[in-house]
Tab-separated table of C-alpha atoms in Angstrom:
chain	number	residue	atom	x	y	z
V	10	MET	CA	59.751	66.242	30.067
V	11	PRO	CA	58.063	63.616	32.269
V	12	VAL	CA	56.342	64.822	35.432
V	13	ILE	CA	55.678	62.306	38.204
V	14	THR	CA	53.385	63.109	41.133
V	15	ILE	CA	53.561	61.136	44.365
V	16	GLN	CA	50.871	61.541	47.006
V	17	MET	CA	51.607	60.185	50.467
V	18	ARG	CA	50.885	60.756	54.129
V	19	GLU	CA	52.973	63.400	55.822
V	20	GLY	CA	55.612	62.495	58.338
V	21	ARG	CA	58.531	61.042	56.415
V	22	SER	CA	61.991	62.447	57.010
V	23	SER	CA	63.797	64.736	54.594
V	24	GLU	CA	66.324	61.963	54.011
V	25	ALA	CA	63.587	59.472	53.099
V	26	LYS	CA	62.079	61.950	50.629
V	27	LYS	CA	65.489	62.693	49.081
V	28	LYS	CA	66.033	58.967	48.586
V	29	LEU	CA	62.577	58.566	47.024
V	30	LEU	CA	63.120	61.506	44.666
V	31	ARG	CA	66.487	60.137	43.513
V	32	LYS	CA	65.258	56.577	42.965
V	33	VAL	CA	62.090	57.628	41.127
V	34	THR	CA	64.075	60.011	38.930
V	35	ASP	CA	66.626	57.325	38.100
V	36	ALA	CA	63.945	54.709	37.355
V	37	VAL	CA	62.004	57.012	35.030
V	38	ALA	CA	65.112	58.281	33.260
V	39	GLU	CA	66.347	54.734	32.669
V	40	SER	CA	62.941	53.377	31.638
V	41	ILE	CA	62.172	55.971	28.992
V	42	GLU	CA	65.773	56.828	28.154
V	43	VAL	CA	65.829	60.509	29.054
V	44	ASP	CA	68.383	62.645	30.850
V	45	PRO	CA	67.563	62.659	34.605
V	46	ALA	CA	67.739	66.462	34.482
V	47	ARG	CA	64.551	66.397	32.387
V	48	VAL	CA	62.546	64.402	34.945
V	49	ARG	CA	60.312	66.301	37.382
V	50	VAL	CA	59.013	64.674	40.565
V	51	LEU	CA	56.461	66.310	42.853
V	52	ILE	CA	55.639	65.060	46.337
V	53	SER	CA	52.264	66.043	47.793
V	54	GLU	CA	52.007	65.266	51.480
V	55	VAL	CA	48.520	64.661	52.818
V	56	PRO	CA	47.669	65.266	56.493
V	57	ASP	CA	46.317	62.218	58.332
V	58	LEU	CA	42.943	63.934	58.745
V	59	ASN	CA	42.616	64.036	54.943
V	60	PHE	CA	43.798	60.467	54.252
V	61	ALA	CA	41.274	57.697	54.860
V	62	VAL	CA	40.889	53.976	54.355
V	63	GLY	CA	37.430	52.460	54.583
V	64	GLY	CA	35.956	55.857	55.404
V	65	ILE	CA	38.078	56.324	58.527
V	66	SER	CA	40.891	58.878	58.479
V	67	TYR	CA	44.323	57.895	59.715
V	68	ALA	CA	43.968	60.604	62.376
V	69	GLU	CA	40.867	58.843	63.721
V	70	GLN	CA	42.512	55.419	63.477
V	71	GLU	CA	45.566	56.551	65.446
V	72	SER	CA	43.508	58.297	68.136
V	73	GLY	CA	41.198	55.322	68.514
V	74	SER	CA	38.100	57.438	67.826
């Protein structure tokens, strides 16, 4: 049973996440030839304060601080 973990910033719509889950499941199932029902996908959403690039969090970047 493959388990795929996706980490991303919070804020995407439920519809966008549903689409992501379906497409990732389909791609994995097709690639390794398993039943899609055996594929597990976990989404971990990270708050902007805890997601940084170059040492500056997205929260700081968006606030201009």
